[in-house]
Structure formats: structure tokens, C-alpha cells
């Protein structure tokens, strides 16, 4: 991973931490979660176009997407704004 990619990841982690009031715990070159919030570990991911379909699905009436791969657990996707609203 190049410096630009690492910098982008760190910026996104700081952005989410600030919005959520979470503690940024990740350090460069270390594996593990990026943030700690309300007793939960959070992994932050950012991709240029890697989540295009999820965003498209959220453009409709749905605010939450439940999705899974074969033989994997269910995942839930929603906007950070909706997540924070639901957890108030």
C-alpha cells in the first residue's frame, strides 16, 4: 500500500471518528480495528467505486440494506447519519 492510500485511509478514519465522537485507535502498519465507540470496535473502509451498488440501493426508499454472501453471516448497511439517528 502506497503513502497516498495510507493517508487517504487515515483521513477517512479521522473523519468518521470526529462525526461519531469515537476514539481513533489504529496506528499505521498495525492490523486490527480503526475506532472504538460505545464499547464497540469499528473498521473503517473507503473505496473509490467499490460500494457503488450499495449506494444505489440506498437511493430508493430503503434506509437499511441487509446483505450476505453464501455461507457468511448477515451484514447491515446504512448511512452513518441514519445509524446515529437510530442509536440516539
XYZ file of C-alpha atoms in Angstrom, residues 1 8-9 12-13 16 32 34-35 42-48 51 55:
18
model
C 0.000 0.000 0.000
C -6.500 8.528 2.486
C -7.366 5.743 4.932
C -11.332 8.695 6.486
C -10.738 7.175 9.940
C -15.632 9.036 10.988
C -6.924 -4.502 13.839
C -9.650 1.524 13.489
C -12.029 3.079 16.028
C -15.161 -0.281 14.237
C -13.307 -0.966 10.997
C -13.368 1.934 8.502
C -13.221 1.212 4.749
C -13.196 3.656 1.830
C -13.133 2.706 -1.841
C -13.355 4.856 -4.974
C -19.502 0.172 -2.935
C -25.178 3.468 -2.613
